[in-house]
PDB file of N, CA and C in Angstrom:
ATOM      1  N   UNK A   1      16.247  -9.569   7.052  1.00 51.00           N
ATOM      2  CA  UNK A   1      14.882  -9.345   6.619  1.00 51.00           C
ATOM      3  C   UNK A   1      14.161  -8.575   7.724  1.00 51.00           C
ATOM      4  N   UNK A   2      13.691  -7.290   7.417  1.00 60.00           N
ATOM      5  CA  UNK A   2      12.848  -6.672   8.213  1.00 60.00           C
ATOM      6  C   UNK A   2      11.526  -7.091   9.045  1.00 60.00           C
ATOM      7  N   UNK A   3      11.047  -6.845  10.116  1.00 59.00           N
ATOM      8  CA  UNK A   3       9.573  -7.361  10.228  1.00 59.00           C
ATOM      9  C   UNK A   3       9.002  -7.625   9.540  1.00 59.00           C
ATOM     10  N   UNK A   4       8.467  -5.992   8.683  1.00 73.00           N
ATOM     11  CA  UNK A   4       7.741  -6.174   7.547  1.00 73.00           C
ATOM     12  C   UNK A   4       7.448  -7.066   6.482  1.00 73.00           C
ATOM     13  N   UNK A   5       9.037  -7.257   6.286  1.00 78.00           N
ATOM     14  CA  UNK A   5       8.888  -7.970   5.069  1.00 78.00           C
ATOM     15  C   UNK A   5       8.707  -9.585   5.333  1.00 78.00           C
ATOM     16  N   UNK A   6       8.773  -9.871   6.780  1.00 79.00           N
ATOM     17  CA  UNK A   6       9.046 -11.427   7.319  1.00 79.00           C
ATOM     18  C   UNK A   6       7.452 -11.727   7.445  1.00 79.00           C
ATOM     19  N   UNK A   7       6.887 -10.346   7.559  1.00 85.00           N
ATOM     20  CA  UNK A   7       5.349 -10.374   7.524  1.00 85.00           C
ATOM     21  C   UNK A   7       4.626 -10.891   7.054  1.00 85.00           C
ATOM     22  N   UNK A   8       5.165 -10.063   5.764  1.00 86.00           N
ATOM     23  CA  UNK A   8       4.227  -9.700   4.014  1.00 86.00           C
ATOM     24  C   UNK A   8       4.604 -11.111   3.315  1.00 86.00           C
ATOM     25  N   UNK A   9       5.862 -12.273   3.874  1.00 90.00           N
ATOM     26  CA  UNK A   9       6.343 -13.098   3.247  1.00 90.00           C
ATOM     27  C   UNK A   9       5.200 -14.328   4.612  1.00 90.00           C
ATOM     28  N   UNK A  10       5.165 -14.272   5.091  1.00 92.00           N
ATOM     29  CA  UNK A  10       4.118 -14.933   6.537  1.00 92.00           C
ATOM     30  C   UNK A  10       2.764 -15.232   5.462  1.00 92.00           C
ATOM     31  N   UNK A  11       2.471 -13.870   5.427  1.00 91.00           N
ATOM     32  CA  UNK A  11       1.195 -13.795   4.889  1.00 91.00           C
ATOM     33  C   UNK A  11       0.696 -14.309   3.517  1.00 91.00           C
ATOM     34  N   UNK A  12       2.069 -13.854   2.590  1.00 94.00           N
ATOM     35  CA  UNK A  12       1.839 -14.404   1.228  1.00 94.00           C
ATOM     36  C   UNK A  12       2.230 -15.891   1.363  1.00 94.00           C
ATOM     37  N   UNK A  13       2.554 -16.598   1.943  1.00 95.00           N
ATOM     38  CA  UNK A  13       2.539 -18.331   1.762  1.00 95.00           C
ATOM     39  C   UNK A  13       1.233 -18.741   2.347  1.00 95.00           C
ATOM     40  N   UNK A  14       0.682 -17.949   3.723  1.00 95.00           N
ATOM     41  CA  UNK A  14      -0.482 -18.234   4.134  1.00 95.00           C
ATOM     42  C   UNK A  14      -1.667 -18.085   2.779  1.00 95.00           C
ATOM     43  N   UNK A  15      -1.612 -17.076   2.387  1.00 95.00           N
ATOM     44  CA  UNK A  15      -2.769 -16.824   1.207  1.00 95.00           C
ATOM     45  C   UNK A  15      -2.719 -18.169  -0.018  1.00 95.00           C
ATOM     46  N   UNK A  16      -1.432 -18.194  -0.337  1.00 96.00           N
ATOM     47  CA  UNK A  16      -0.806 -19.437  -1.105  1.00 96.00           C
ATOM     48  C   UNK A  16      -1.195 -20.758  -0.861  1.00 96.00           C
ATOM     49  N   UNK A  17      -1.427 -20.937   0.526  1.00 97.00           N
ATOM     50  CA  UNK A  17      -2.067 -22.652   0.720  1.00 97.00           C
ATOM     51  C   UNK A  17      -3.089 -22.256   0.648  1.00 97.00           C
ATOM     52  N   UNK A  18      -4.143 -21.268   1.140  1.00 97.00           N
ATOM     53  CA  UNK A  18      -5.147 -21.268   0.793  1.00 97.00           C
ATOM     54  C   UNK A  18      -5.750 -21.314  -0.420  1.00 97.00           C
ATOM     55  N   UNK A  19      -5.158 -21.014  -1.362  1.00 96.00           N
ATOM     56  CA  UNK A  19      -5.544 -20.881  -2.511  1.00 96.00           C
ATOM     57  C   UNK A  19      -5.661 -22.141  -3.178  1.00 96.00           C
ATOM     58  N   UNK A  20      -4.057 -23.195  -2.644  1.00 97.00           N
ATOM     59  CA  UNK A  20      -4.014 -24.339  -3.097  1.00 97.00           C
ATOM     60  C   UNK A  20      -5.195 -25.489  -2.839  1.00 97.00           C
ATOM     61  N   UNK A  21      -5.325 -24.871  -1.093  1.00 97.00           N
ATOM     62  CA  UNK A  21      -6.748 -26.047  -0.540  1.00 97.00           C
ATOM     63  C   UNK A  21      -7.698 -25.339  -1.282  1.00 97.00           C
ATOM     64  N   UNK A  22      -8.139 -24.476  -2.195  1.00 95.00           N
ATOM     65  CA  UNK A  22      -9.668 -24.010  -2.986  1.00 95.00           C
ATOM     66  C   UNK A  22      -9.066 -25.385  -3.991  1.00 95.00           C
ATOM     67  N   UNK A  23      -7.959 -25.454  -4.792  1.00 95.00           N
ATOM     68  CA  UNK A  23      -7.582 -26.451  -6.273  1.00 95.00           C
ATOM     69  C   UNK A  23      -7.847 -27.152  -5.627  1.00 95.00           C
ATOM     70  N   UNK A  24      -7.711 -27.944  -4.728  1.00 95.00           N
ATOM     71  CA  UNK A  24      -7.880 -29.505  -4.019  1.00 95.00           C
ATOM     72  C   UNK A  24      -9.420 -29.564  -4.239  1.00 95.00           C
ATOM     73  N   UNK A  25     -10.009 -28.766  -3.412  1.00 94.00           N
ATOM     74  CA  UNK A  25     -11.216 -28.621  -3.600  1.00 94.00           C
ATOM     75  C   UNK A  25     -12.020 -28.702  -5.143  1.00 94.00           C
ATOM     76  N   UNK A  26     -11.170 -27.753  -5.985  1.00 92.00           N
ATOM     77  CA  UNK A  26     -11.920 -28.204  -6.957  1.00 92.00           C
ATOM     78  C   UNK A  26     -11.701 -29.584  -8.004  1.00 92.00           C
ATOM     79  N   UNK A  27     -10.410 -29.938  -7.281  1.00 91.00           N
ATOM     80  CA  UNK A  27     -10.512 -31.480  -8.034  1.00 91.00           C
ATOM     81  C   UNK A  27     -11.180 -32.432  -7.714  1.00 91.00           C
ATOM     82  N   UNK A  28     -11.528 -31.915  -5.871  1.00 92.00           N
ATOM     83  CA  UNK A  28     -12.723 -32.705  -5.668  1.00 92.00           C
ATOM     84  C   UNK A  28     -14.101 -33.023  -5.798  1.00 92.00           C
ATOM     85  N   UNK A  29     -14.051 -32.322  -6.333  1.00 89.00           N
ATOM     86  CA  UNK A  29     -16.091 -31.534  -6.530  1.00 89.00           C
ATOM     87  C   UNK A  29     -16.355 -32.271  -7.940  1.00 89.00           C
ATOM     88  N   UNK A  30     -15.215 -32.704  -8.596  1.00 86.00           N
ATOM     89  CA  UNK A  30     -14.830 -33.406  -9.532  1.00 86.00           C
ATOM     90  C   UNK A  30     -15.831 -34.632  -9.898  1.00 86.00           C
ATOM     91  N   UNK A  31     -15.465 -35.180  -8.567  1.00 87.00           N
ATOM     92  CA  UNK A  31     -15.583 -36.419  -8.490  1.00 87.00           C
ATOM     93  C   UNK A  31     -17.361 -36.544  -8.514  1.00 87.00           C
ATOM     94  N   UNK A  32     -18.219 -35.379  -8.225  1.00 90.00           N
ATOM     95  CA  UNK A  32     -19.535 -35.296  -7.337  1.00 90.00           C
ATOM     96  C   UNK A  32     -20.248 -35.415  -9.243  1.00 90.00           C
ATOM     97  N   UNK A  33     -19.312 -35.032 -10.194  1.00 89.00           N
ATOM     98  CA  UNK A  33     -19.883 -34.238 -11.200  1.00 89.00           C
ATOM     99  C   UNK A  33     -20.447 -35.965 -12.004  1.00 89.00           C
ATOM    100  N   UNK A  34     -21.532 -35.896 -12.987  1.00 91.00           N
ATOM    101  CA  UNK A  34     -21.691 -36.570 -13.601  1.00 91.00           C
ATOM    102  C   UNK A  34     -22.498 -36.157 -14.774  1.00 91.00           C
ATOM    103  N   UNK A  35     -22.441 -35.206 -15.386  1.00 93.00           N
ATOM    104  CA  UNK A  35     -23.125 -34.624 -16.507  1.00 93.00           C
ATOM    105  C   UNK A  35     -21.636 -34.520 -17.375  1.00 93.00           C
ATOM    106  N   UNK A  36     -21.587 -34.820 -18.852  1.00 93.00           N
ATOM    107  CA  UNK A  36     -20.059 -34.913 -19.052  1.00 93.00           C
ATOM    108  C   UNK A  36     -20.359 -33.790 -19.699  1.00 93.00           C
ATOM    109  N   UNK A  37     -21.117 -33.019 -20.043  1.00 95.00           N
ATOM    110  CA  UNK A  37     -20.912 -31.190 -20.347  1.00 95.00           C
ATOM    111  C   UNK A  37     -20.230 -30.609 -19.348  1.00 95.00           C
ATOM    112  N   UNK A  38     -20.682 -30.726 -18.261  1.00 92.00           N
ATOM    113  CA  UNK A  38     -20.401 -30.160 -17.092  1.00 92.00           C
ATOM    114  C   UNK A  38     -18.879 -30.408 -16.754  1.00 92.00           C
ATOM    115  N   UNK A  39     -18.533 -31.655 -16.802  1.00 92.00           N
ATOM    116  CA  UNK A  39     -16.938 -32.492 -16.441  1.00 92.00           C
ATOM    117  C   UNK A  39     -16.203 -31.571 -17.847  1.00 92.00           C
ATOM    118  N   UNK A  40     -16.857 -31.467 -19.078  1.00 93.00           N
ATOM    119  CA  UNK A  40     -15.793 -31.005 -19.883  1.00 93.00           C
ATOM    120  C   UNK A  40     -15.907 -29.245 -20.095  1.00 93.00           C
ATOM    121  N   UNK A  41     -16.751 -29.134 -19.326  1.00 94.00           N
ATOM    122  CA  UNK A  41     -16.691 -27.243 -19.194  1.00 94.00           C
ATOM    123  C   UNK A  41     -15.537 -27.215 -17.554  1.00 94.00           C
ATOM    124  N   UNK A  42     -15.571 -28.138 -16.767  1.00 92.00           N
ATOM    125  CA  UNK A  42     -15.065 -28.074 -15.768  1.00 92.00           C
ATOM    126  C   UNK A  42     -13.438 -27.890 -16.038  1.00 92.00           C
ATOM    127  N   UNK A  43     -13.022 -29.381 -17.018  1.00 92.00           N
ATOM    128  CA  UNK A  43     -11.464 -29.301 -17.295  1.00 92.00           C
ATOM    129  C   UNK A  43     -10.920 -28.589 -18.640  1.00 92.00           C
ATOM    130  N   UNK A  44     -12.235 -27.175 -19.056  1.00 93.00           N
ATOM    131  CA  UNK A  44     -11.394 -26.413 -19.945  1.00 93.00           C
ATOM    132  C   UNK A  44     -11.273 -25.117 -18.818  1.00 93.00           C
ATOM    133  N   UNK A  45     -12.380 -25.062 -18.255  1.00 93.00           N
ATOM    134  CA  UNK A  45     -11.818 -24.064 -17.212  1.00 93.00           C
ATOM    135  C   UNK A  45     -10.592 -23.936 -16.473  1.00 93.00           C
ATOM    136  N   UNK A  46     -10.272 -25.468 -15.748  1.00 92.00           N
ATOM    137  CA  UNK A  46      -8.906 -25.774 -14.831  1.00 92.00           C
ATOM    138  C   UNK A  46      -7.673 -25.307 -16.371  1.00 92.00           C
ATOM    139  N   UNK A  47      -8.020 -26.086 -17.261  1.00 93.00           N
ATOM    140  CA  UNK A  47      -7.107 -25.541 -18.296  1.00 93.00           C
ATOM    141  C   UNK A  47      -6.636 -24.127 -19.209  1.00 93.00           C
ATOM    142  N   UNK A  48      -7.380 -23.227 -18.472  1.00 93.00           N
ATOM    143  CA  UNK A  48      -7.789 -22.131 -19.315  1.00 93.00           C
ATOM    144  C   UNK A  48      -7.045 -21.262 -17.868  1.00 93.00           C
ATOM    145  N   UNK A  49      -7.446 -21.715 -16.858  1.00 93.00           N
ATOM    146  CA  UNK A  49      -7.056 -21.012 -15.524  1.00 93.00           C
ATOM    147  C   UNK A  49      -5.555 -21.280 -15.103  1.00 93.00           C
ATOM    148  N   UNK A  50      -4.919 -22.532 -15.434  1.00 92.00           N
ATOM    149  CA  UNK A  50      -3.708 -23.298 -15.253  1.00 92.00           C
ATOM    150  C   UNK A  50      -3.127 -23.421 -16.204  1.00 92.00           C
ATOM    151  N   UNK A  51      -2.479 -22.583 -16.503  1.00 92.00           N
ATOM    152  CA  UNK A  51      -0.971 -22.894 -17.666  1.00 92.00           C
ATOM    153  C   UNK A  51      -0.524 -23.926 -17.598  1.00 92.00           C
ATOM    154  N   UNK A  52      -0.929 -25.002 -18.423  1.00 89.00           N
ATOM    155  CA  UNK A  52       0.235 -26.181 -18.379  1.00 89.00           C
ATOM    156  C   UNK A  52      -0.648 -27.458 -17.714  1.00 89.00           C
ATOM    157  N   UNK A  53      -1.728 -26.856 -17.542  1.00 91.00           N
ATOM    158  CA  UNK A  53      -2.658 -27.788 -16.525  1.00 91.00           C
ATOM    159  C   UNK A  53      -3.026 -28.832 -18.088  1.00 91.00           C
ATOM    160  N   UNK A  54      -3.164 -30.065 -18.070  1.00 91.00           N
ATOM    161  CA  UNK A  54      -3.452 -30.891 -19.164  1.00 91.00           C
ATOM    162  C   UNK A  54      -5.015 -31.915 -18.671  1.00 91.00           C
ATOM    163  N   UNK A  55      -4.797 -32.075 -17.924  1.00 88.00           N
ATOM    164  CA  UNK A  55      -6.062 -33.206 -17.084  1.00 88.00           C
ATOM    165  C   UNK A  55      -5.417 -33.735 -15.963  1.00 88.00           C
ATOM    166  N   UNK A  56      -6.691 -34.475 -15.695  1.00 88.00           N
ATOM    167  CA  UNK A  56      -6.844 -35.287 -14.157  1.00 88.00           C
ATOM    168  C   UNK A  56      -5.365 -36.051 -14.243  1.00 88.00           C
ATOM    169  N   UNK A  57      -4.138 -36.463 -14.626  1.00 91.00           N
ATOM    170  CA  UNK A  57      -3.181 -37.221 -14.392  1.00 91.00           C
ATOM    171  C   UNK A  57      -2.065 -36.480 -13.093  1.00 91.00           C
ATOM    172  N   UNK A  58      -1.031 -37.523 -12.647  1.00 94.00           N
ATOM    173  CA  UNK A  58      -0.940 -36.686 -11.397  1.00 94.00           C
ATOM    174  C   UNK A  58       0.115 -35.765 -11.636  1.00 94.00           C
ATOM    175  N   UNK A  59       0.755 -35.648 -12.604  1.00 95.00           N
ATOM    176  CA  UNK A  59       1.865 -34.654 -13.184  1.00 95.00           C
ATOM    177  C   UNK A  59       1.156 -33.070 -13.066  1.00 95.00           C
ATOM    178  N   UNK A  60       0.000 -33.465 -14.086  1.00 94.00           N
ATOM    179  CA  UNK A  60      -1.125 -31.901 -13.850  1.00 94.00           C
ATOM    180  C   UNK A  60      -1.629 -31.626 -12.827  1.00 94.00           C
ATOM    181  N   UNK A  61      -2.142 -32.613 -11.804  1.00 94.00           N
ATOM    182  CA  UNK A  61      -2.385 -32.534 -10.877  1.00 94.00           C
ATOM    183  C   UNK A  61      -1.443 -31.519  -9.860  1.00 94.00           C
ATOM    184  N   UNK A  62      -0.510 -32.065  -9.071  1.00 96.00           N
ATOM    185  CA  UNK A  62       0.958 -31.288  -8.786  1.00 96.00           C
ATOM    186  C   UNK A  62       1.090 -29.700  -9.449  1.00 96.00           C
ATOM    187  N   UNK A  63       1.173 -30.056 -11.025  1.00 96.00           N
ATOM    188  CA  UNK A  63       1.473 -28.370 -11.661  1.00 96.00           C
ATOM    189  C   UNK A  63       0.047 -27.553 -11.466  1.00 96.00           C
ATOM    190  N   UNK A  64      -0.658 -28.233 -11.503  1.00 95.00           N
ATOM    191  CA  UNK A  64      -2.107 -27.149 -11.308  1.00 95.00           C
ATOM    192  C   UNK A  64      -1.835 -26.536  -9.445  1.00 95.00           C
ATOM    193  N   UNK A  65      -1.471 -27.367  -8.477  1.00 96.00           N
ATOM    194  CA  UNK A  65      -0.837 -27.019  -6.981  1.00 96.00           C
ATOM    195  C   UNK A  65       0.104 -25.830  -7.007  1.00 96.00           C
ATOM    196  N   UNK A  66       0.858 -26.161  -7.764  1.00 96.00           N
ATOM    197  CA  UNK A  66       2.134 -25.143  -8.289  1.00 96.00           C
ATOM    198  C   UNK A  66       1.428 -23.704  -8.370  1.00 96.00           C
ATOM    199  N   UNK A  67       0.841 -23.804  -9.693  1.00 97.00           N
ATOM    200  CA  UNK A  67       0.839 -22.627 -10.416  1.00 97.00           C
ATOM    201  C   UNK A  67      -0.376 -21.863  -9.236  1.00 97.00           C
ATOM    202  N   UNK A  68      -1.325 -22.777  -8.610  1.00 96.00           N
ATOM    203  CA  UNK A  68      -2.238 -22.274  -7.274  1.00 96.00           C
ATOM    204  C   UNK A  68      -1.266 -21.269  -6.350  1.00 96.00           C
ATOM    205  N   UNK A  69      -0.156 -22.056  -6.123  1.00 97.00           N
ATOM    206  CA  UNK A  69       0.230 -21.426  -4.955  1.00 97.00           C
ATOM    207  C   UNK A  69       0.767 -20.066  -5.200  1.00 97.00           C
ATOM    208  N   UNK A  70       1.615 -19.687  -6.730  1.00 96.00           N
ATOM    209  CA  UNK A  70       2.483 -19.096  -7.262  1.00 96.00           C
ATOM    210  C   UNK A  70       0.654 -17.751  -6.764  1.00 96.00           C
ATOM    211  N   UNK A  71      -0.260 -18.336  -7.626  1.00 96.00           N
ATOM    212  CA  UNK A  71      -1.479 -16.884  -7.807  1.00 96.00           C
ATOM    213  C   UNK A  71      -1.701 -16.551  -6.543  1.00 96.00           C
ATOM    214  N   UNK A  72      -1.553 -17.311  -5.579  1.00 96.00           N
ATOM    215  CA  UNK A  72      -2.243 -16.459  -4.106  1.00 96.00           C
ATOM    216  C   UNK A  72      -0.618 -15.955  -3.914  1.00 96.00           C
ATOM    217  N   UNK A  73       0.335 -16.879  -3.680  1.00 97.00           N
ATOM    218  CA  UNK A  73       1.576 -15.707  -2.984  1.00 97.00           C
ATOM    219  C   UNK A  73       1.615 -14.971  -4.464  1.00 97.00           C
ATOM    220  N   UNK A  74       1.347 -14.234  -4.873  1.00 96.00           N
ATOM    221  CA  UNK A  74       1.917 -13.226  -5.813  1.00 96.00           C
ATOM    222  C   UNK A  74       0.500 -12.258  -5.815  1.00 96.00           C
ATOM    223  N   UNK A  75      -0.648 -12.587  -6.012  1.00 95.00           N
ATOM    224  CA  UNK A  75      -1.388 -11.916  -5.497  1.00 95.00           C
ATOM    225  C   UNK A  75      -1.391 -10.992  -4.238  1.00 95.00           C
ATOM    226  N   UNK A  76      -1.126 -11.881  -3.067  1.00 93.00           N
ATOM    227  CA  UNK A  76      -0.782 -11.220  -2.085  1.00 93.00           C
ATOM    228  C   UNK A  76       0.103 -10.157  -1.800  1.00 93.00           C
ATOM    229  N   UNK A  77       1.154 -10.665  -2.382  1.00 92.00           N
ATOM    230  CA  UNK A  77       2.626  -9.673  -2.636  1.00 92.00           C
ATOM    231  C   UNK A  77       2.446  -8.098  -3.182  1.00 92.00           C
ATOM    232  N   UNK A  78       1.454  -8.390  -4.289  1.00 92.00           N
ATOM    233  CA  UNK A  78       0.551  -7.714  -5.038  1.00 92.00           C
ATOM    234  C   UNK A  78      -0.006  -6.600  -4.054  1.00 92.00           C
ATOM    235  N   UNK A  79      -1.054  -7.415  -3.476  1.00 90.00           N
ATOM    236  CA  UNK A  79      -2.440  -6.398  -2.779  1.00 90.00           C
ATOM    237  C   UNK A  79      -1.671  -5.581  -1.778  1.00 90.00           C
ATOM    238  N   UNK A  80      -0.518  -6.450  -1.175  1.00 86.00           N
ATOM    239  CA  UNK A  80       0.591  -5.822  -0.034  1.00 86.00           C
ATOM    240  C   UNK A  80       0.940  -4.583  -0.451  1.00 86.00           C
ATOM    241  N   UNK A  81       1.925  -4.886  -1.708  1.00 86.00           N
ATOM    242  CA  UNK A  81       2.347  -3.434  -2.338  1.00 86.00           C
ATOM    243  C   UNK A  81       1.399  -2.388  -2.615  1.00 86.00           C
ATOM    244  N   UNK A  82       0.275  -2.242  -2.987  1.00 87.00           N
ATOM    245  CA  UNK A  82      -0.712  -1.530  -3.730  1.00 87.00           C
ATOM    246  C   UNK A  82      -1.329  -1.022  -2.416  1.00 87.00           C
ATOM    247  N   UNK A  83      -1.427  -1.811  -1.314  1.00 81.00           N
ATOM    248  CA  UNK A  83      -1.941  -1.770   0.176  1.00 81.00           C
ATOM    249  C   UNK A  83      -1.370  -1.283   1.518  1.00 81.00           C
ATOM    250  N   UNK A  84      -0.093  -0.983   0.856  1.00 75.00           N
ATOM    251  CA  UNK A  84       1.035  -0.784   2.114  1.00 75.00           C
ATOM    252  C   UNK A  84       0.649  -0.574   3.659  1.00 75.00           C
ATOM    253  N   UNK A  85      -0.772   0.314   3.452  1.00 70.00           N
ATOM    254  CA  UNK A  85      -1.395   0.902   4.603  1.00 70.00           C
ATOM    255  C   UNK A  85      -2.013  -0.320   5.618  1.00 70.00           C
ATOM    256  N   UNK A  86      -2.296  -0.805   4.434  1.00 63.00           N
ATOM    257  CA  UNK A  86      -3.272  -2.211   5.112  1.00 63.00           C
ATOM    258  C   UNK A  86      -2.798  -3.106   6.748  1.00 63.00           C
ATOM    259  N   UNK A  87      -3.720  -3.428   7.074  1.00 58.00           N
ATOM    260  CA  UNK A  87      -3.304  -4.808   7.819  1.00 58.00           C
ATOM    261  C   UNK A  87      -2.219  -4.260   9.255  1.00 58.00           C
ATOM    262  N   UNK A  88      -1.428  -3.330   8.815  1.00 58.00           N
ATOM    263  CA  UNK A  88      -0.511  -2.431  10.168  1.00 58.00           C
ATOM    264  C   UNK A  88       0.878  -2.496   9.211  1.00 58.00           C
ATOM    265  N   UNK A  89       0.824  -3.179   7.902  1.00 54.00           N
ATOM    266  CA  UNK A  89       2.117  -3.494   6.853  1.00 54.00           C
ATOM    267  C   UNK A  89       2.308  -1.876   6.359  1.00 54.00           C
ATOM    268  N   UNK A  90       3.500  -1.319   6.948  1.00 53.00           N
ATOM    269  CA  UNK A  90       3.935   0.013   6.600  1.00 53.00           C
ATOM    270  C   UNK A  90       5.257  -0.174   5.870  1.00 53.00           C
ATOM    271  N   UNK A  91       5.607   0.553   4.657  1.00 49.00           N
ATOM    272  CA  UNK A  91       6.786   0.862   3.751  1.00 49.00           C
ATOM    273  C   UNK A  91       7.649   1.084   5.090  1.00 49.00           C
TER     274      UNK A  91
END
């Protein structure tokens, strides 16, 4: 594996937890909510945003982590390619 690519793979898991600690976050903000419009606009969003995401149980919980991490490293992978120039990441 090249620098580069030990880089662009550095970077895309870094972007990936980040993305995951925003889901943590928003399962937590969860908890703050008490208007149940609000709680049920909240878990069609997580569901609408998360393939496979079903509710608060901890199975969905986990797959909503999953599918978090999959959008930032693939995003990243993404902006990398489209970006090559970026950051000092050269083809």
């Amino acid at each position: 594996m090249s620098h580069n690519n030990a880089s662009l793979t550095k970077h895309a898991v870094t972007v990936g937890l980040f993305v995951v600690v925003l889901y943590v976050l928003c399962l937590l903000w969860r908890v703050t909510m008490t208007d149940p419009e609000v709680i049920r606009f909240h878990l069609l969003s997580l569901k609408t945003a998360l393939p496979g995401f079903q509710g608060f149980d901890a199975l969905s919980i986990v797959w909503g982590g999953v599918i978090s991490f999959v959008y930032g490293f693939l995003g990243s992978v993404i902006f990398h390619k489209l970006h090559s120039g970026c950051c000092g990441m050269k083809d």
